[in-house]
PDB file of N, CA and C in Angstrom:
ATOM      1  N   MET A   1     -15.258  -1.994   8.345  1.00 34.00           N
ATOM      2  CA  MET A   1     -15.014  -3.053   7.397  1.00 34.00           C
ATOM      3  C   MET A   1     -13.540  -3.075   7.057  1.00 34.00           C
ATOM      4  N   GLY A   2     -12.894  -4.198   7.180  1.00 43.00           N
ATOM      5  CA  GLY A   2     -11.479  -4.324   6.869  1.00 43.00           C
ATOM      6  C   GLY A   2     -11.271  -5.168   5.631  1.00 43.00           C
ATOM      7  N   ASN A   3     -10.047  -5.149   5.148  1.00 52.00           N
ATOM      8  CA  ASN A   3      -9.743  -5.930   3.953  1.00 52.00           C
ATOM      9  C   ASN A   3      -9.073  -7.258   4.306  1.00 52.00           C
ATOM     10  N   GLY A   4      -8.925  -7.546   5.595  1.00 56.00           N
ATOM     11  CA  GLY A   4      -8.355  -8.811   6.010  1.00 56.00           C
ATOM     12  C   GLY A   4      -6.837  -8.832   6.022  1.00 56.00           C
ATOM     13  N   ILE A   5      -6.207  -7.725   5.652  1.00 61.00           N
ATOM     14  CA  ILE A   5      -4.751  -7.645   5.612  1.00 61.00           C
ATOM     15  C   ILE A   5      -4.279  -6.949   6.884  1.00 61.00           C
ATOM     16  N   THR A   6      -3.274  -7.508   7.525  1.00 80.00           N
ATOM     17  CA  THR A   6      -2.778  -6.900   8.757  1.00 80.00           C
ATOM     18  C   THR A   6      -1.342  -6.417   8.603  1.00 80.00           C
ATOM     19  N   VAL A   7      -0.902  -6.233   7.359  1.00 88.00           N
ATOM     20  CA  VAL A   7       0.474  -5.814   7.095  1.00 88.00           C
ATOM     21  C   VAL A   7       0.642  -4.343   7.435  1.00 88.00           C
ATOM     22  N   THR A   8       1.767  -4.023   8.088  1.00 93.00           N
ATOM     23  CA  THR A   8       2.101  -2.644   8.416  1.00 93.00           C
ATOM     24  C   THR A   8       3.537  -2.397   7.992  1.00 93.00           C
ATOM     25  N   GLY A   9       3.802  -1.242   7.409  1.00 95.00           N
ATOM     26  CA  GLY A   9       5.157  -0.893   6.999  1.00 95.00           C
ATOM     27  C   GLY A   9       5.173   0.405   6.216  1.00 95.00           C
ATOM     28  N   VAL A  10       6.330   0.728   5.683  1.00 97.00           N
ATOM     29  CA  VAL A  10       6.522   1.946   4.906  1.00 97.00           C
ATOM     30  C   VAL A  10       6.750   1.557   3.449  1.00 97.00           C
ATOM     31  N   VAL A  11       6.064   2.249   2.529  1.00 97.00           N
ATOM     32  CA  VAL A  11       6.187   1.969   1.102  1.00 97.00           C
ATOM     33  C   VAL A  11       7.600   2.324   0.632  1.00 97.00           C
ATOM     34  N   THR A  12       8.265   1.370   0.001  1.00 98.00           N
ATOM     35  CA  THR A  12       9.576   1.640  -0.596  1.00 98.00           C
ATOM     36  C   THR A  12       9.495   1.669  -2.112  1.00 98.00           C
ATOM     37  N   GLN A  13       8.451   1.013  -2.679  1.00 97.00           N
ATOM     38  CA  GLN A  13       8.296   0.989  -4.137  1.00 97.00           C
ATOM     39  C   GLN A  13       6.822   0.824  -4.478  1.00 97.00           C
ATOM     40  N   VAL A  14       6.364   1.624  -5.447  1.00 97.00           N
ATOM     41  CA  VAL A  14       5.015   1.467  -5.982  1.00 97.00           C
ATOM     42  C   VAL A  14       5.155   0.698  -7.288  1.00 97.00           C
ATOM     43  N   ARG A  15       4.610  -0.504  -7.330  1.00 97.00           N
ATOM     44  CA  ARG A  15       4.767  -1.362  -8.508  1.00 97.00           C
ATOM     45  C   ARG A  15       3.642  -1.163  -9.511  1.00 97.00           C
ATOM     46  N   GLU A  16       2.421  -0.958  -9.039  1.00 97.00           N
ATOM     47  CA  GLU A  16       1.268  -0.721  -9.908  1.00 97.00           C
ATOM     48  C   GLU A  16       0.252   0.113  -9.145  1.00 97.00           C
ATOM     49  N   TYR A  17      -0.515   0.911  -9.914  1.00 97.00           N
ATOM     50  CA  TYR A  17      -1.619   1.678  -9.337  1.00 97.00           C
ATOM     51  C   TYR A  17      -2.674   1.819 -10.414  1.00 97.00           C
ATOM     52  N   ASP A  18      -3.925   1.440 -10.108  1.00 97.00           N
ATOM     53  CA  ASP A  18      -4.977   1.485 -11.124  1.00 97.00           C
ATOM     54  C   ASP A  18      -6.095   2.469 -10.806  1.00 97.00           C
ATOM     55  N   GLY A  19      -5.883   3.336  -9.840  1.00 95.00           N
ATOM     56  CA  GLY A  19      -6.906   4.314  -9.470  1.00 95.00           C
ATOM     57  C   GLY A  19      -7.717   3.926  -8.255  1.00 95.00           C
ATOM     58  N   SER A  20      -7.744   2.634  -7.928  1.00 96.00           N
ATOM     59  CA  SER A  20      -8.496   2.213  -6.748  1.00 96.00           C
ATOM     60  C   SER A  20      -7.682   1.333  -5.806  1.00 96.00           C
ATOM     61  N   GLN A  21      -6.623   0.733  -6.335  1.00 96.00           N
ATOM     62  CA  GLN A  21      -5.748  -0.070  -5.476  1.00 96.00           C
ATOM     63  C   GLN A  21      -4.327  -0.005  -6.005  1.00 96.00           C
ATOM     64  N   ALA A  22      -3.401  -0.335  -5.126  1.00 96.00           N
ATOM     65  CA  ALA A  22      -1.987  -0.257  -5.491  1.00 96.00           C
ATOM     66  C   ALA A  22      -1.259  -1.507  -5.031  1.00 96.00           C
ATOM     67  N   LEU A  23      -0.309  -1.931  -5.848  1.00 96.00           N
ATOM     68  CA  LEU A  23       0.612  -3.001  -5.467  1.00 96.00           C
ATOM     69  C   LEU A  23       1.901  -2.318  -5.054  1.00 96.00           C
ATOM     70  N   VAL A  24       2.249  -2.449  -3.793  1.00 96.00           N
ATOM     71  CA  VAL A  24       3.426  -1.774  -3.256  1.00 96.00           C
ATOM     72  C   VAL A  24       4.347  -2.763  -2.565  1.00 96.00           C
ATOM     73  N   THR A  25       5.613  -2.401  -2.492  1.00 96.00           N
ATOM     74  CA  THR A  25       6.587  -3.160  -1.709  1.00 96.00           C
ATOM     75  C   THR A  25       6.898  -2.331  -0.465  1.00 96.00           C
ATOM     76  N   LEU A  26       6.912  -3.004   0.671  1.00 96.00           N
ATOM     77  CA  LEU A  26       7.154  -2.326   1.945  1.00 96.00           C
ATOM     78  C   LEU A  26       8.599  -2.492   2.387  1.00 96.00           C
ATOM     79  N   ASN A  27       8.985  -1.707   3.382  1.00 96.00           N
ATOM     80  CA  ASN A  27      10.341  -1.767   3.922  1.00 96.00           C
ATOM     81  C   ASN A  27      10.654  -3.126   4.534  1.00 96.00           C
ATOM     82  N   THR A  28       9.641  -3.922   4.787  1.00 92.00           N
ATOM     83  CA  THR A  28       9.834  -5.263   5.333  1.00 92.00           C
ATOM     84  C   THR A  28      10.137  -6.273   4.233  1.00 92.00           C
ATOM     85  N   GLY A  29      10.043  -5.835   2.954  1.00 93.00           N
ATOM     86  CA  GLY A  29      10.284  -6.717   1.829  1.00 93.00           C
ATOM     87  C   GLY A  29       9.028  -7.389   1.309  1.00 93.00           C
ATOM     88  N   VAL A  30       7.902  -7.175   1.961  1.00 92.00           N
ATOM     89  CA  VAL A  30       6.629  -7.770   1.575  1.00 92.00           C
ATOM     90  C   VAL A  30       5.976  -6.912   0.495  1.00 92.00           C
ATOM     91  N   SER A  31       5.424  -7.553  -0.537  1.00 93.00           N
ATOM     92  CA  SER A  31       4.605  -6.858  -1.530  1.00 93.00           C
ATOM     93  C   SER A  31       3.148  -7.135  -1.206  1.00 93.00           C
ATOM     94  N   VAL A  32       2.316  -6.091  -1.284  1.00 93.00           N
ATOM     95  CA  VAL A  32       0.918  -6.217  -0.897  1.00 93.00           C
ATOM     96  C   VAL A  32       0.071  -5.297  -1.772  1.00 93.00           C
ATOM     97  N   VAL A  33      -1.164  -5.741  -2.044  1.00 94.00           N
ATOM     98  CA  VAL A  33      -2.145  -4.910  -2.740  1.00 94.00           C
ATOM     99  C   VAL A  33      -3.009  -4.250  -1.666  1.00 94.00           C
ATOM    100  N   VAL A  34      -3.122  -2.927  -1.750  1.00 93.00           N
ATOM    101  CA  VAL A  34      -3.911  -2.191  -0.770  1.00 93.00           C
ATOM    102  C   VAL A  34      -4.886  -1.261  -1.484  1.00 93.00           C
ATOM    103  N   PRO A  35      -6.052  -1.017  -0.886  1.00 93.00           N
ATOM    104  CA  PRO A  35      -6.957  -0.026  -1.448  1.00 93.00           C
ATOM    105  C   PRO A  35      -6.291   1.346  -1.363  1.00 93.00           C
ATOM    106  N   ALA A  36      -6.424   2.157  -2.413  1.00 93.00           N
ATOM    107  CA  ALA A  36      -5.757   3.468  -2.422  1.00 93.00           C
ATOM    108  C   ALA A  36      -6.592   4.472  -3.204  1.00 93.00           C
ATOM    109  N   THR A  37      -6.999   5.556  -2.549  1.00 90.00           N
ATOM    110  CA  THR A  37      -7.760   6.599  -3.226  1.00 90.00           C
ATOM    111  C   THR A  37      -6.849   7.588  -3.937  1.00 90.00           C
ATOM    112  N   HIS A  38      -5.562   7.520  -3.652  1.00 92.00           N
ATOM    113  CA  HIS A  38      -4.572   8.337  -4.361  1.00 92.00           C
ATOM    114  C   HIS A  38      -3.344   7.472  -4.613  1.00 92.00           C
ATOM    115  N   GLU A  39      -2.520   7.880  -5.558  1.00 94.00           N
ATOM    116  CA  GLU A  39      -1.331   7.087  -5.865  1.00 94.00           C
ATOM    117  C   GLU A  39      -0.333   7.201  -4.726  1.00 94.00           C
ATOM    118  N   PRO A  40       0.025   6.076  -4.122  1.00 96.00           N
ATOM    119  CA  PRO A  40       1.001   6.117  -3.037  1.00 96.00           C
ATOM    120  C   PRO A  40       2.390   6.473  -3.574  1.00 96.00           C
ATOM    121  N   VAL A  41       3.227   6.971  -2.690  1.00 96.00           N
ATOM    122  CA  VAL A  41       4.611   7.287  -3.025  1.00 96.00           C
ATOM    123  C   VAL A  41       5.512   6.675  -1.967  1.00 96.00           C
ATOM    124  N   PRO A  42       6.773   6.416  -2.314  1.00 97.00           N
ATOM    125  CA  PRO A  42       7.704   5.904  -1.299  1.00 97.00           C
ATOM    126  C   PRO A  42       7.705   6.819  -0.071  1.00 97.00           C
ATOM    127  N   GLY A  43       7.648   6.196   1.082  1.00 97.00           N
ATOM    128  CA  GLY A  43       7.594   6.936   2.335  1.00 97.00           C
ATOM    129  C   GLY A  43       6.204   6.922   2.957  1.00 97.00           C
ATOM    130  N   ASP A  44       5.156   6.637   2.142  1.00 97.00           N
ATOM    131  CA  ASP A  44       3.808   6.519   2.697  1.00 97.00           C
ATOM    132  C   ASP A  44       3.746   5.310   3.620  1.00 97.00           C
ATOM    133  N   ALA A  45       2.885   5.384   4.602  1.00 96.00           N
ATOM    134  CA  ALA A  45       2.741   4.283   5.560  1.00 96.00           C
ATOM    135  C   ALA A  45       1.538   3.428   5.215  1.00 96.00           C
ATOM    136  N   ILE A  46       1.687   2.129   5.399  1.00 94.00           N
ATOM    137  CA  ILE A  46       0.585   1.175   5.325  1.00 94.00           C
ATOM    138  C   ILE A  46       0.383   0.683   6.752  1.00 94.00           C
ATOM    139  N   VAL A  47      -0.816   0.903   7.285  1.00 92.00           N
ATOM    140  CA  VAL A  47      -1.119   0.503   8.650  1.00 92.00           C
ATOM    141  C   VAL A  47      -2.266  -0.497   8.594  1.00 92.00           C
ATOM    142  N   GLU A  48      -1.992  -1.713   9.039  1.00 89.00           N
ATOM    143  CA  GLU A  48      -2.957  -2.812   9.040  1.00 89.00           C
ATOM    144  C   GLU A  48      -3.626  -2.949   7.673  1.00 89.00           C
ATOM    145  N   GLY A  49      -2.818  -2.876   6.613  1.00 87.00           N
ATOM    146  CA  GLY A  49      -3.314  -3.105   5.270  1.00 87.00           C
ATOM    147  C   GLY A  49      -4.005  -1.933   4.604  1.00 87.00           C
ATOM    148  N   GLU A  50      -3.992  -0.755   5.240  1.00 89.00           N
ATOM    149  CA  GLU A  50      -4.634   0.428   4.677  1.00 89.00           C
ATOM    150  C   GLU A  50      -3.614   1.529   4.506  1.00 89.00           C
ATOM    151  N   LEU A  51      -3.720   2.244   3.370  1.00 90.00           N
ATOM    152  CA  LEU A  51      -2.840   3.370   3.107  1.00 90.00           C
ATOM    153  C   LEU A  51      -3.175   4.485   4.077  1.00 90.00           C
ATOM    154  N   SER A  52      -2.202   4.930   4.844  1.00 86.00           N
ATOM    155  CA  SER A  52      -2.403   5.981   5.827  1.00 86.00           C
ATOM    156  C   SER A  52      -2.298   7.343   5.155  1.00 86.00           C
ATOM    157  N   LEU A  53      -3.248   8.199   5.397  1.00 71.00           N
ATOM    158  CA  LEU A  53      -3.246   9.534   4.779  1.00 71.00           C
ATOM    159  C   LEU A  53      -2.444  10.509   5.594  1.00 71.00           C
TER     160      LEU A  53
END
């Protein structure tokens, strides 16, 4: 099951995190909401719209 997001990049800024999803800005300049089981930090990768562990 996917979330329909195909964005890939590296997190440069975490704008919001509510415990289940995060609003992050990527190195491409795109801001995206992604599902997140932990608080992302700059340097984390987003691969096809999912936070990479």
